[in-house]
PDB file of C-alpha atoms in Angstrom:
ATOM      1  CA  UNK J  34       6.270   5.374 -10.216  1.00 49.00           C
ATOM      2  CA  UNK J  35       5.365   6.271  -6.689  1.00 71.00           C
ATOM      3  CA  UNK J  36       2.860   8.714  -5.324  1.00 77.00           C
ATOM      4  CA  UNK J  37       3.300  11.844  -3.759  1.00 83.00           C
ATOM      5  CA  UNK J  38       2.458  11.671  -0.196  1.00 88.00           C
ATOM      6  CA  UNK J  39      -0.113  15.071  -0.470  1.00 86.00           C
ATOM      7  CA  UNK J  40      -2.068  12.402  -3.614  1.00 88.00           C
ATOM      8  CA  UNK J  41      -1.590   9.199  -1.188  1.00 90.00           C
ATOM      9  CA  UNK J  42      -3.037  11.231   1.889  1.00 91.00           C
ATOM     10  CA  UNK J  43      -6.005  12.127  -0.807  1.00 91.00           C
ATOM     11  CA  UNK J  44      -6.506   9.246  -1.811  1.00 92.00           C
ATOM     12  CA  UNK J  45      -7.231   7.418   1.412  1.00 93.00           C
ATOM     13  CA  UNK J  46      -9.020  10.533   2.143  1.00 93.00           C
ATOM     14  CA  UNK J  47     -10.946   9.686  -0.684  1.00 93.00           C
ATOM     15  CA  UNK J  48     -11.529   6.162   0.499  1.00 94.00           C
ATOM     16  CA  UNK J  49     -12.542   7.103   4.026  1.00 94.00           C
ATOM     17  CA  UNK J  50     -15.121   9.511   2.090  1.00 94.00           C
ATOM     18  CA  UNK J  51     -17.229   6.675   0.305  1.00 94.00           C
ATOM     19  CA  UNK J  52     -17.081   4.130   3.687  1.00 94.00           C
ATOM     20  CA  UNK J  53     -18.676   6.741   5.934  1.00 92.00           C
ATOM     21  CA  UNK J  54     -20.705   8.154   2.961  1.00 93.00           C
ATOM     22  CA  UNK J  55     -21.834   4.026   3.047  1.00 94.00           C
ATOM     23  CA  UNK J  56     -22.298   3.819   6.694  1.00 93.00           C
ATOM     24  CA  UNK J  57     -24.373   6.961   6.774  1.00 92.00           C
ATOM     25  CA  UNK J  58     -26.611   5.059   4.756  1.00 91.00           C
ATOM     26  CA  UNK J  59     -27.055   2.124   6.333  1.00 91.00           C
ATOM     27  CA  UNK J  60     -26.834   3.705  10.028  1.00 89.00           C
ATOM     28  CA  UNK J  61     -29.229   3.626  12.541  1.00 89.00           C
ATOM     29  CA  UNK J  62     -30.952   7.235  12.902  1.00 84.00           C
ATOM     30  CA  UNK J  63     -28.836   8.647  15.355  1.00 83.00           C
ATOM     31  CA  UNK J  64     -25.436   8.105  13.712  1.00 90.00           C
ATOM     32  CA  UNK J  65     -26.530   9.032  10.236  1.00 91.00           C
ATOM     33  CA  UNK J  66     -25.657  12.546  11.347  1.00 90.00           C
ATOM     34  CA  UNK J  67     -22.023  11.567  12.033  1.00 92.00           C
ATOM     35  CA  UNK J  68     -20.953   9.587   9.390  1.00 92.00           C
ATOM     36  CA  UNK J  69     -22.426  12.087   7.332  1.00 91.00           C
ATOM     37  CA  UNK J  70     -20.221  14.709   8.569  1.00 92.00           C
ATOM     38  CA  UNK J  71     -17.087  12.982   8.856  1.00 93.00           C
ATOM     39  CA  UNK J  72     -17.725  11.693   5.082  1.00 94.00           C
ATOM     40  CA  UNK J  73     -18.111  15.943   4.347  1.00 93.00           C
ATOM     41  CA  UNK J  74     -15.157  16.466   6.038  1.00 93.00           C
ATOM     42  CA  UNK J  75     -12.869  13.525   4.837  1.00 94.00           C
ATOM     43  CA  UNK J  76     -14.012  14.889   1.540  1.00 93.00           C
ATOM     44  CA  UNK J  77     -12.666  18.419   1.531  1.00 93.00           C
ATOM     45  CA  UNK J  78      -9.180  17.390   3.650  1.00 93.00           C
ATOM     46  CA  UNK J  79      -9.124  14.777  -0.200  1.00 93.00           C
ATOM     47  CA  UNK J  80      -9.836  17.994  -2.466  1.00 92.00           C
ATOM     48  CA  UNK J  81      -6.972  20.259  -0.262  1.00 91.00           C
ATOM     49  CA  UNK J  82      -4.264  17.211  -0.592  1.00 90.00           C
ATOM     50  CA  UNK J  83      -5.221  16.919  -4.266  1.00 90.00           C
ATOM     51  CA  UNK J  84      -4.675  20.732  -4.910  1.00 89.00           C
ATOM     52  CA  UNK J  85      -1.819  20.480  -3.131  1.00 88.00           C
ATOM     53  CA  UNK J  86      -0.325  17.865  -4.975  1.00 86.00           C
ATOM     54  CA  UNK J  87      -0.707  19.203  -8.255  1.00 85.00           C
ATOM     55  CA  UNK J  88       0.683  22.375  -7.189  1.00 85.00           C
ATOM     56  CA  UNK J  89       3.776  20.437  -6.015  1.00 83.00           C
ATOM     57  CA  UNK J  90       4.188  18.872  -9.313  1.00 81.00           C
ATOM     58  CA  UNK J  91       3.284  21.761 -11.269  1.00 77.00           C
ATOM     59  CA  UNK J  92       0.288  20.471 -12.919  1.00 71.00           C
ATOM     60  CA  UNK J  93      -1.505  23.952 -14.679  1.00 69.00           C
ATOM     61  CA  UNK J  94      -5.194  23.555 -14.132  1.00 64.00           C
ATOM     62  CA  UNK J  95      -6.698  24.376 -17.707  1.00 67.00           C
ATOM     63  CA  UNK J  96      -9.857  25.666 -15.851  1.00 67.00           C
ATOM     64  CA  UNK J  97      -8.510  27.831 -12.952  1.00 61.00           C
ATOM     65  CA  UNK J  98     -12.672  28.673 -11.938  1.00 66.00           C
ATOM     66  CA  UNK J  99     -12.510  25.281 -10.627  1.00 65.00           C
ATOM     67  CA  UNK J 100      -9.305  26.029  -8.436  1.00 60.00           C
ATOM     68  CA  UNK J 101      -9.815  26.222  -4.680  1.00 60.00           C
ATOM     69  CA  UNK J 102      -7.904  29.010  -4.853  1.00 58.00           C
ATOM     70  CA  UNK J 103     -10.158  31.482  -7.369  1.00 55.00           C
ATOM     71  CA  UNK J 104     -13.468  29.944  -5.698  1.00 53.00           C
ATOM     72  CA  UNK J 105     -11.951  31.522  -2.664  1.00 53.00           C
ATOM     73  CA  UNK J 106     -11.003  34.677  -4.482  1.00 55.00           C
ATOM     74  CA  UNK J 107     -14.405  35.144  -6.467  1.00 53.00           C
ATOM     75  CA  UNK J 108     -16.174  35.086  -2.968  1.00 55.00           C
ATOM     76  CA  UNK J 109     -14.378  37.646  -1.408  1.00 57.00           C
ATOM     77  CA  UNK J 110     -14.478  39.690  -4.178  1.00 57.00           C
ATOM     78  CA  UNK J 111     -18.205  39.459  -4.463  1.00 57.00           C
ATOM     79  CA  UNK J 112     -18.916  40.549  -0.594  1.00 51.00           C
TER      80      UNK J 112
END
């Protein structure tokens, strides 16, 4: 069984996430703000390749208010 390449992408997504999350830890003052960021945004490209894999393999969310998707629509809908 092989991976998708949207769930592989996510999953090193996913990786790169928790290393910067570490650095940003251990960092020096001025870099904490980086590695902070670039652990934020590693972690929402890993949440769009995982909705976009299980779209691809037709996986049905059984909650669809935790869907990228309706978050996006329930915000619009509220302004």
């Amino acid at each position: 069984m092989s991976l998708s390449e949207d769930r592989t992408r996510a999953y090193l997504l996913g990786a790169l996430t928790g290393a910067f999350a570490a650095l940003s830890v251990v960092a020096e003052e001025r870099r904490r703000a980086l590695f902070g960021t670039l652990s934020l945004v590693c972690g929402a490209m890993a949440v769009v390749y995982e909705e976009r894999a299980d779209r691809m393999s037709g996986y049905e969310n059984p909650d669809p208010t935790t869907s990228l998707a309706a978050t996006d629509e329930t915000e619009s809908a509220e302004d």
